[in-house]
Tab-separated table of C-alpha atoms in Angstrom:
chain	number	residue	atom	x	y	z
C	1311	MET	CA	106.703	41.391	171.551
C	1312	ASN	CA	110.342	42.158	172.580
C	1313	CYS	CA	112.473	39.277	172.207
C	1314	ILE	CA	115.227	40.932	174.763
C	1315	LYS	CA	115.319	40.664	178.675
C	1316	VAL	CA	117.994	42.936	180.977
C	1317	PRO	CA	120.155	39.806	182.306
C	1318	GLN	CA	121.955	40.045	185.646
C	1319	ILE	CA	125.326	38.717	184.707
C	1320	LEU	CA	127.815	36.796	186.660
C	1321	MET	CA	131.512	37.348	186.146
C	1322	PRO	CA	134.705	36.209	187.825
C	1323	LYS	CA	135.824	37.956	190.964
C	1324	GLU	CA	138.289	40.668	190.687
C	1325	GLY	CA	142.029	39.308	190.706
C	1326	THR	CA	140.928	36.036	188.127
C	1327	ASP	CA	143.289	35.941	185.380
C	1328	LEU	CA	140.901	36.474	182.648
C	1329	ASN	CA	143.546	35.184	180.072
C	1330	LYS	CA	142.851	31.373	181.682
C	1331	TRP	CA	139.936	32.269	182.354
C	1332	SER	CA	138.240	32.584	178.856
C	1333	VAL	CA	138.173	29.927	176.372
C	1334	VAL	CA	137.373	29.683	172.503
C	1335	ALA	CA	133.776	28.380	171.692
C	1336	CYS	CA	133.203	24.331	172.552
C	1337	ASP	CA	132.090	23.735	168.857
C	1338	GLN	CA	135.510	24.968	167.339
C	1339	TYR	CA	138.600	22.771	166.509
C	1340	THR	CA	136.586	19.490	166.639
C	1341	SER	CA	139.136	17.635	164.985
C	1342	GLU	CA	142.267	19.168	166.669
C	1343	PRO	CA	142.533	17.265	170.446
C	1344	GLU	CA	146.005	18.963	170.287
C	1345	TYR	CA	144.167	22.312	170.489
C	1346	TRP	CA	142.531	21.215	173.602
C	1347	LYS	CA	145.419	19.546	175.326
C	1348	ASP	CA	147.269	22.714	174.771
C	1349	VAL	CA	144.545	24.853	176.484
C	1350	GLU	CA	144.177	22.438	179.240
C	1351	ASP	CA	148.224	23.193	179.780
C	1352	ILE	CA	147.684	26.724	179.899
C	1353	VAL	CA	144.634	26.596	182.142
C	1354	GLY	CA	146.370	24.386	184.599
C	1355	ASP	CA	144.300	24.595	188.181
C	1356	ALA	CA	143.174	28.205	187.407
C	1357	PRO	CA	139.770	29.089	187.336
C	1358	SER	CA	138.222	28.662	183.776
C	1359	THR	CA	135.380	28.412	181.444
C	1360	LEU	CA	137.254	24.992	180.012
C	1361	LYS	CA	135.950	23.226	183.370
C	1362	LEU	CA	132.595	24.663	182.580
C	1363	THR	CA	132.057	23.517	179.482
C	1364	LEU	CA	132.422	20.435	177.173
C	1365	PRO	CA	134.662	20.631	174.258
C	1366	GLU	CA	132.935	18.756	171.448
C	1367	VAL	CA	136.008	17.352	170.634
C	1368	TYR	CA	135.261	14.514	173.618
C	1369	LEU	CA	131.670	14.025	172.438
C	1370	GLY	CA	131.461	10.345	172.525
C	1371	ASN	CA	134.549	9.693	174.115
C	1372	GLU	CA	134.736	6.944	177.068
C	1373	ASP	CA	135.129	9.733	179.779
C	1374	GLU	CA	132.522	11.949	178.519
C	1375	GLN	CA	129.889	11.564	181.292
C	1376	THR	CA	132.971	11.869	183.721
C	1377	ARG	CA	133.657	15.432	182.099
C	1378	VAL	CA	129.816	16.435	181.991
C	1379	ASP	CA	129.637	15.280	186.069
C	1380	ALA	CA	133.133	17.489	186.804
C	1381	ILE	CA	131.554	20.180	184.936
C	1382	HIS	CA	128.102	20.222	187.105
C	1383	SER	CA	130.409	19.783	190.283
C	1384	ASN	CA	132.775	22.886	189.058
C	1385	MET	CA	129.552	25.436	188.550
C	1386	LYS	CA	128.476	24.648	191.915
C	1387	SER	CA	131.937	25.027	193.409
C	1388	TYR	CA	132.140	28.262	191.549
C	1389	VAL	CA	129.061	29.658	193.012
C	1390	ASP	CA	129.511	28.274	196.463
C	1391	LYS	CA	133.004	29.577	196.506
C	1392	GLU	CA	131.694	33.332	195.286
C	1393	LEU	CA	134.167	32.783	192.370
C	1394	LEU	CA	131.377	34.193	190.311
C	1395	VAL	CA	129.919	37.446	191.506
C	1396	PRO	CA	127.187	39.262	190.161
C	1397	LEU	CA	127.343	42.569	187.737
C	1398	ASP	CA	124.241	45.193	188.686
C	1399	LYS	CA	121.835	44.295	185.849
C	1400	GLY	CA	122.902	45.487	182.527
C	1401	PHE	CA	123.760	44.624	178.922
C	1402	VAL	CA	127.629	44.411	178.026
C	1403	LEU	CA	128.812	46.078	175.210
C	1404	VAL	CA	131.888	44.206	173.550
C	1405	GLU	CA	134.534	45.425	171.449
C	1406	ARG	CA	136.570	42.341	170.020
C	1407	ASP	CA	139.855	42.774	168.412
C	1408	THR	CA	140.992	39.609	166.331
C	1409	GLY	CA	143.935	41.511	164.734
C	1410	ARG	CA	141.746	42.146	161.376
C	1411	GLU	CA	141.335	45.735	160.206
C	1412	TYR	CA	138.279	46.261	161.931
C	1413	LYS	CA	137.152	45.205	165.525
C	1414	ARG	CA	133.924	43.410	166.160
C	1415	ASN	CA	131.289	44.952	168.265
C	1416	GLY	CA	128.475	43.433	170.180
C	1417	ILE	CA	126.319	43.758	173.011
C	1418	VAL	CA	125.301	40.827	175.412
C	1419	VAL	CA	121.885	40.380	176.302
C	1420	SER	CA	119.670	37.715	177.368
C	1421	VAL	CA	116.815	36.621	174.826
C	1422	ASP	CA	113.388	35.020	175.611
C	1423	LEU	CA	113.517	31.428	174.358
C	1424	GLU	CA	109.168	31.915	173.719
C	1425	THR	CA	110.183	33.993	170.682
C	1426	TYR	CA	113.102	31.570	169.430
C	1427	GLU	CA	112.367	28.634	167.176
C	1428	TYR	CA	114.735	26.192	165.351
C	1429	ARG	CA	112.626	24.221	163.199
C	1430	LYS	CA	111.911	24.917	159.323
C	1431	GLY	CA	108.776	26.776	158.979
C	1432	GLU	CA	108.294	28.236	162.200
C	1433	ALA	CA	107.217	31.992	162.422
C	1434	SER	CA	109.320	33.172	165.479
C	1435	LEU	CA	111.115	36.214	165.752
C	1436	ILE	CA	114.549	35.027	166.183
C	1437	ARG	CA	115.140	31.970	163.642
C	1438	PRO	CA	118.381	30.357	162.550
C	1439	THR	CA	119.986	30.937	159.535
C	1440	GLU	CA	121.009	27.276	158.588
C	1441	MET	CA	119.343	24.110	159.389
C	1442	THR	CA	119.401	22.791	162.523
C	1443	VAL	CA	120.711	19.013	162.897
C	1444	GLU	CA	118.140	17.727	165.707
C	1445	GLU	CA	120.639	14.435	166.120
C	1446	ARG	CA	123.388	17.024	167.734
C	1447	ILE	CA	121.042	18.323	170.748
C	1448	PRO	CA	121.054	15.246	172.992
C	1449	PRO	CA	124.288	15.016	173.641
C	1450	ARG	CA	124.848	18.831	174.519
C	1451	LEU	CA	121.614	18.453	176.564
C	1452	LYS	CA	123.442	16.336	178.934
C	1453	VAL	CA	125.500	19.365	180.016
C	1454	ARG	CA	122.434	21.613	180.157
C	1455	GLN	CA	119.780	19.611	181.647
C	1456	THR	CA	121.296	19.906	185.189
C	1457	ALA	CA	123.415	22.907	184.802
C	1458	THR	CA	123.001	25.753	187.147
C	1459	ILE	CA	124.727	28.263	184.884
C	1460	GLU	CA	125.224	29.053	181.469
C	1461	LEU	CA	128.164	30.762	179.017
C	1462	PRO	CA	127.162	32.188	175.975
C	1463	HIS	CA	129.319	31.595	172.567
C	1464	ILE	CA	125.884	32.194	170.464
C	1465	MET	CA	126.031	35.368	168.103
C	1466	LEU	CA	122.640	36.789	167.182
C	1467	ILE	CA	122.907	38.746	164.086
C	1468	ILE	CA	120.545	41.808	163.433
C	1469	ASP	CA	120.174	44.005	159.995
C	1470	ASP	CA	120.519	47.505	160.802
C	1471	PRO	CA	122.238	48.813	157.637
C	1472	GLU	CA	122.080	52.651	158.820
C	1473	CYS	CA	124.528	51.002	162.153
C	1474	SER	CA	122.186	53.268	164.585
C	1475	ILE	CA	122.052	50.807	167.579
C	1476	ILE	CA	125.461	49.133	168.451
C	1477	GLU	CA	127.889	51.634	166.746
C	1478	PRO	CA	127.007	54.686	168.532
C	1479	LEU	CA	127.181	52.993	171.580
C	1480	ILE	CA	130.673	52.202	170.984
C	1481	ALA	CA	131.493	55.674	170.060
C	1482	ARG	CA	130.652	56.055	173.596
C	1483	LYS	CA	132.246	53.395	175.198
C	1484	ASP	CA	134.187	55.488	177.675
C	1485	GLU	CA	130.990	56.673	179.217
C	1486	PHE	CA	130.292	53.190	180.549
C	1487	LYS	CA	132.102	51.065	183.480
C	1488	LYS	CA	134.850	48.758	182.071
C	1489	VAL	CA	134.341	45.119	183.275
C	1490	TYR	CA	136.767	43.430	181.486
C	1491	ASP	CA	139.933	44.036	179.341
C	1492	THR	CA	141.954	41.081	178.526
C	1493	LYS	CA	144.036	39.363	175.935
C	1494	LEU	CA	142.772	36.127	174.870
C	1495	MET	CA	144.686	33.017	174.652
C	1496	LYS	CA	145.591	30.765	171.255
C	1497	ASN	CA	145.387	33.715	168.948
C	1498	GLY	CA	141.979	34.652	169.983
C	1499	GLY	CA	142.829	38.499	169.918
C	1500	HIS	CA	141.869	40.898	172.426
C	1501	ILE	CA	138.419	41.640	174.148
C	1502	THR	CA	137.025	44.635	176.087
C	1503	GLY	CA	133.555	44.643	177.421
C	1504	TRP	CA	131.886	47.550	179.624
C	1505	LEU	CA	128.595	47.333	181.607
C	1506	ILE	CA	125.546	49.306	180.065
C	1507	PRO	CA	123.232	49.486	183.192
C	1508	GLU	CA	119.529	48.822	183.291
C	1509	GLY	CA	117.379	51.952	182.679
C	1510	SER	CA	116.995	54.494	180.134
C	1511	GLU	CA	119.462	53.429	177.921
C	1512	THR	CA	118.987	49.776	177.976
C	1513	ASP	CA	115.033	50.176	177.251
C	1514	ASP	CA	116.353	52.626	174.233
C	1515	ILE	CA	118.453	49.444	172.848
C	1516	MET	CA	115.318	47.144	173.015
C	1517	ALA	CA	113.023	49.564	171.401
C	1518	LYS	CA	115.408	50.178	168.363
C	1519	ILE	CA	116.245	46.516	167.813
C	1520	GLU	CA	112.432	45.664	168.500
C	1521	ALA	CA	111.525	48.649	165.584
C	1522	LEU	CA	113.705	46.298	163.016
C	1523	ALA	CA	110.775	44.094	162.767
C	1524	SER	CA	107.715	46.684	162.622
C	1525	PRO	CA	105.624	45.279	159.814
C	1526	ALA	CA	105.989	48.621	157.590
C	1527	ALA	CA	109.623	48.988	157.979
C	1528	PHE	CA	110.289	45.069	157.515
C	1529	LYS	CA	108.157	45.126	154.402
C	1530	GLU	CA	109.915	47.981	152.973
C	1531	ARG	CA	113.548	46.939	153.984
C	1532	TYR	CA	113.140	43.432	152.120
C	1533	SER	CA	110.836	45.036	149.353
C	1534	LEU	CA	108.644	42.176	149.955
C	1535	ASP	CA	105.645	41.553	147.641
C	1536	LYS	CA	103.484	39.722	150.416
C	1537	ASP	CA	103.523	38.981	153.982
C	1538	TYR	CA	106.250	37.062	155.153
C	1539	PRO	CA	106.568	36.093	158.988
C	1540	LEU	CA	108.436	39.096	160.853
C	1541	LEU	CA	112.264	38.315	161.835
C	1542	ASN	CA	113.824	40.438	164.230
C	1543	MET	CA	117.433	38.473	164.800
C	1544	ALA	CA	118.708	35.372	163.056
C	1545	VAL	CA	121.182	33.212	164.571
C	1546	GLY	CA	124.443	33.685	163.183
C	1547	ASP	CA	126.639	31.246	165.268
C	1548	GLY	CA	125.821	28.893	167.901
C	1549	ASN	CA	122.657	27.483	166.870
C	1550	HIS	CA	123.061	24.031	168.244
C	1551	SER	CA	123.811	25.593	171.625
C	1552	MET	CA	120.601	27.864	171.272
C	1553	ALA	CA	118.049	24.938	170.418
C	1554	THR	CA	119.879	22.885	173.272
C	1555	ALA	CA	118.746	25.803	175.350
C	1556	LYS	CA	115.104	25.709	173.543
C	1557	ALA	CA	114.663	21.854	174.235
C	1558	ALA	CA	115.721	22.219	177.921
C	1559	TRP	CA	113.446	25.027	178.609
C	1560	GLU	CA	110.700	23.377	176.823
C	1561	GLU	CA	111.163	20.280	179.376
C	1562	ILE	CA	111.437	22.709	182.548
C	1563	LYS	CA	108.405	24.652	181.715
C	1564	LYS	CA	105.919	21.567	181.594
C	1565	GLY	CA	106.381	21.439	185.607
C	1566	LEU	CA	105.560	25.221	186.256
C	1567	THR	CA	102.910	27.527	186.620
C	1568	ASP	CA	102.070	30.203	183.839
C	1569	GLU	CA	103.559	32.988	186.888
C	1570	GLU	CA	106.639	30.755	187.254
C	1571	LYS	CA	106.967	30.310	183.404
C	1572	GLU	CA	107.317	34.040	183.072
C	1573	SER	CA	110.340	34.608	185.294
C	1574	HIS	CA	112.440	31.552	185.323
C	1575	PRO	CA	115.834	32.073	184.502
C	1576	ALA	CA	115.954	29.094	182.118
C	1577	ARG	CA	113.604	30.741	179.787
C	1578	TYR	CA	116.308	33.217	178.503
C	1579	CYS	CA	119.202	32.933	177.331
C	1580	LEU	CA	122.765	34.704	176.911
C	1581	CYS	CA	123.982	36.083	173.687
C	1582	GLU	CA	126.122	38.418	171.942
C	1583	ILE	CA	124.216	40.411	169.498
C	1584	VAL	CA	126.131	41.745	166.231
C	1585	ASN	CA	125.164	43.818	163.591
C	1586	ILE	CA	125.434	41.916	160.185
C	1587	HIS	CA	126.725	45.035	158.641
C	1588	ASP	CA	129.717	45.455	161.086
C	1589	LYS	CA	132.528	46.138	158.857
C	1590	SER	CA	134.703	43.299	160.820
C	1591	LEU	CA	132.155	40.624	159.768
C	1592	GLU	CA	133.605	38.858	156.439
C	1593	ILE	CA	130.931	37.001	154.913
C	1594	GLU	CA	132.486	34.690	152.211
C	1595	PRO	CA	130.690	32.110	150.029
C	1596	ILE	CA	131.310	28.368	150.475
C	1597	HIS	CA	131.918	26.446	147.084
C	1598	ARG	CA	130.890	23.097	146.030
C	1599	VAL	CA	132.818	20.180	144.511
C	1600	ILE	CA	130.787	17.436	143.235
C	1601	PHE	CA	132.925	13.679	142.929
C	1602	GLY	CA	131.789	11.096	140.248
C	1603	ALA	CA	129.714	13.363	137.801
C	1604	ASP	CA	129.736	13.693	134.126
C	1605	MET	CA	129.303	17.362	133.110
C	1606	ALA	CA	126.796	16.647	130.278
C	1607	THR	CA	124.678	14.729	132.494
C	1608	PHE	CA	125.110	16.983	134.942
C	1609	THR	CA	124.189	20.282	132.975
C	1610	ASP	CA	121.487	18.562	131.210
C	1611	GLU	CA	119.539	17.219	134.677
C	1612	ALA	CA	120.124	20.790	135.955
C	1613	VAL	CA	118.173	22.480	132.997
C	1614	LYS	CA	115.338	20.072	133.310
C	1615	PHE	CA	115.364	20.504	137.197
C	1616	TYR	CA	114.794	24.116	137.013
C	1617	GLU	CA	112.311	24.176	134.342
C	1618	SER	CA	110.366	21.827	136.600
C	1619	LYS	CA	110.218	24.469	139.104
C	1620	GLY	CA	109.047	27.339	136.377
C	1621	CYS	CA	112.504	28.595	136.520
C	1622	VAL	CA	114.640	29.324	133.076
C	1623	CYS	CA	118.477	27.759	133.217
C	1624	GLU	CA	121.014	28.481	130.422
C	1625	ILE	CA	124.432	26.725	130.078
C	1626	ASN	CA	126.820	29.115	128.318
C	1627	ASP	CA	130.613	28.784	127.303
C	1628	GLU	CA	130.886	32.669	127.958
C	1629	LEU	CA	129.730	35.113	130.635
C	1630	LYS	CA	126.961	37.175	129.527
C	1631	ASP	CA	127.185	40.899	129.866
C	1632	ASP	CA	123.933	40.939	132.212
C	1633	ASP	CA	123.658	42.826	135.577
C	1634	SER	CA	120.142	41.925	136.190
C	1635	GLN	CA	119.842	40.891	139.921
C	1636	ASP	CA	117.066	38.347	138.875
C	1637	VAL	CA	119.474	35.673	137.559
C	1638	HIS	CA	121.672	33.414	139.732
C	1639	ARG	CA	125.012	33.034	138.446
C	1640	PHE	CA	127.407	29.949	138.670
C	1641	VAL	CA	130.882	29.047	137.230
C	1642	LEU	CA	131.150	25.476	136.563
C	1643	LEU	CA	134.548	24.034	136.194
C	1644	SER	CA	135.633	20.207	135.168
C	1645	GLU	CA	138.944	18.934	133.908
C	1646	GLY	CA	140.475	22.352	132.982
C	1647	LYS	CA	137.088	23.598	130.991
C	1648	LYS	CA	134.723	26.581	132.423
C	1649	CYS	CA	131.367	27.235	131.774
C	1650	TYR	CA	128.401	29.416	133.293
C	1651	MET	CA	124.931	28.337	134.454
C	1652	ASN	CA	122.542	31.217	134.500
C	1653	VAL	CA	119.277	30.457	136.277
C	1654	SER	CA	116.404	33.251	136.071
C	1655	LYS	CA	113.030	33.271	137.237
C	1656	SER	CA	114.525	31.573	140.374
C	1657	ALA	CA	112.117	30.097	143.033
C	1658	TRP	CA	114.693	30.648	145.569
C	1659	GLY	CA	115.315	33.726	147.387
C	1660	ILE	CA	119.199	33.826	147.238
C	1661	PRO	CA	121.851	31.966	144.618
C	1662	VAL	CA	122.813	29.673	147.234
C	1663	ALA	CA	119.556	27.937	147.721
C	1664	THR	CA	118.799	27.827	144.214
C	1665	ILE	CA	122.013	25.714	143.692
C	1666	GLN	CA	121.724	23.417	146.503
C	1667	SER	CA	117.929	22.487	145.651
C	1668	PHE	CA	119.304	20.946	142.734
C	1669	LEU	CA	122.592	19.567	143.734
C	1670	ASP	CA	120.488	18.029	146.675
C	1671	LYS	CA	118.160	16.153	143.881
C	1672	PHE	CA	121.180	15.096	141.823
C	1673	LEU	CA	122.899	13.297	144.774
C	1674	LYS	CA	119.933	11.750	145.911
C	1675	ASP	CA	119.367	10.481	142.217
C	1676	HIS	CA	123.256	9.851	141.705
C	1677	LYS	CA	124.180	7.553	144.719
C	1678	ASP	CA	127.739	7.114	143.865
C	1679	SER	CA	128.498	11.058	143.259
C	1680	LYS	CA	129.759	13.221	146.407
C	1681	ILE	CA	129.790	16.614	147.447
C	1682	ASP	CA	132.345	18.870	149.424
C	1683	TYR	CA	131.861	22.160	150.759
C	1684	ILE	CA	135.243	24.226	149.818
C	1685	HIS	CA	136.543	27.677	151.144
C	1686	GLY	CA	138.840	29.012	148.533
C	1687	THR	CA	138.392	28.816	144.980
C	1688	ASP	CA	141.972	28.083	144.278
C	1689	VAL	CA	141.159	24.625	145.829
C	1690	VAL	CA	138.155	24.087	143.803
C	1691	GLU	CA	140.065	24.793	140.563
C	1692	ASN	CA	142.645	22.155	141.644
C	1693	LEU	CA	140.214	19.611	142.552
C	1694	SER	CA	137.745	20.038	139.675
C	1695	ALA	CA	140.753	19.564	136.903
C	1696	LYS	CA	140.518	15.811	137.750
C	1697	SER	CA	138.316	13.657	135.846
C	1698	GLY	CA	135.182	12.878	137.014
C	1699	ASN	CA	134.963	16.333	139.184
C	1700	ILE	CA	132.695	19.103	138.948
C	1701	GLY	CA	133.464	22.333	140.828
C	1702	LEU	CA	130.669	24.975	141.257
C	1703	ILE	CA	131.904	28.595	142.053
C	1704	LEU	CA	129.143	30.578	143.642
C	1705	PRO	CA	128.736	34.293	144.086
C	1706	GLU	CA	129.794	36.528	146.852
C	1707	VAL	CA	127.183	36.210	149.205
C	1708	LYS	CA	125.853	39.724	150.105
C	1709	LYS	CA	124.827	40.340	153.683
C	1710	GLU	CA	121.316	41.408	153.083
C	1711	ASP	CA	120.824	38.186	151.272
C	1712	LEU	CA	121.304	36.041	154.489
C	1713	PHE	CA	118.090	37.711	155.911
C	1714	ILE	CA	116.304	37.558	152.931
C	1715	GLY	CA	117.290	33.949	152.399
C	1716	VAL	CA	115.842	33.228	156.297
C	1717	ILE	CA	112.340	35.222	155.243
C	1718	LYS	CA	111.616	33.990	151.879
C	1719	ASP	CA	113.101	30.115	151.954
C	1720	GLY	CA	112.683	29.283	155.766
C	1721	VAL	CA	116.616	28.542	156.522
C	1722	LEU	CA	119.388	28.969	154.630
C	1723	PRO	CA	121.105	25.717	153.027
C	1724	ARG	CA	123.651	24.382	154.673
C	1725	LYS	CA	127.113	25.338	154.219
C	1726	THR	CA	125.543	28.750	153.028
C	1727	PHE	CA	128.342	30.905	154.196
C	1728	SER	CA	131.428	31.195	156.487
C	1729	MET	CA	131.778	34.084	159.269
C	1730	GLY	CA	135.028	34.515	160.214
C	1731	GLU	CA	137.930	31.771	161.163
C	1732	ALA	CA	138.000	29.600	163.890
C	1733	TYR	CA	140.121	31.696	166.284
C	1734	GLU	CA	137.536	34.635	165.631
C	1735	LYS	CA	134.578	32.624	167.358
C	1736	ARG	CA	133.015	33.939	170.623
C	1737	TYR	CA	135.253	32.972	173.574
C	1738	TYR	CA	133.435	32.298	176.869
C	1739	MET	CA	133.528	35.326	179.222
C	1740	GLU	CA	129.923	36.294	181.003
C	1741	CYS	CA	127.977	33.791	182.573
C	1742	LYS	CA	124.324	33.645	184.032
C	1743	SER	CA	122.255	31.841	186.382
C	1744	ILE	CA	119.704	29.400	184.887
C	1745	ILE	CA	118.051	27.863	188.125
């Protein structure tokens, strides 16, 4: 079953200031209202996606409903006044320069929400990488339920180690019609998009993406010793937005005939597909610090926990010279001292799942202990130097581990990895009708 549909994308009419039109994903800078105030000042009275979305910094504010009502009014106004005009049906090939060594490449498509599920344990072709917090969906539904158009900040990842789908298109980008080319505000870099019209080219793209989840190739790529549900794409960014679109569609389709369900615009969600092997994607581990814990108690309980799960856990003062891929290794830090925890015969697919499973149990049993998730090893070292704190340095995240983790463990544990800084997240640009 193909997850993808060719959309008819809406873009602002010629002459629109795209620098003011395009703003960063609404789920960024959620603790920095000054960022969004600055965006408001930059945009002013100009047409902008800022006026079509609700920055999450404002969720729960007294004026939240007023903002939601204004969003719906602006959507109608932009369509009625023909500020938004349809492109020919097709995909948009995207090249994003964030100032790093490599540019990020992607394709904007529509995906069938019938092929996506966000609850753990589902066997859908599109699944989240991390656990969906369902309590975060209802506030977003206020915007989605009566919206007339959608704007994507969702990024889906495919596992194409041969770089055979998106990368060859970028090499031929000048063959396609350029539909936007603009600098992005607030240190967002630069973005360019080309239209790939519906036809043989889009058919080829869809066939190649679908082939990534063919049963034989799937089993061979991941060296699977038994049958697991096929996974075609995983949600790298924007899962709660996609979950909201899914929840809205589930309500909408209750009032539709089978024929209407097949073609209703709300069934299809606009997303950007990116290859996890794109050179621009830097996947970094997120480390942990436990506050209010005793190291001897912690390691003793770790050994017992893993033993109960059929694993072998060893705590060593020195790093063992062992390159085995079957051992999940962690560095433990406390009061300036370092030791190493090796877990072999792990019941989990990737190291972060191995350690988080124990941490969840430890924190449940020790109510006075707390956890924080840290990006830099230097911060972990500083925090763990204080009495009663334990730092855990996690190994580097391998890109292929992201898919293995979702395939074998259902979803990845929370705070598994970081995929770029806030300014590198997707900026709103394309729109699509959902009515």
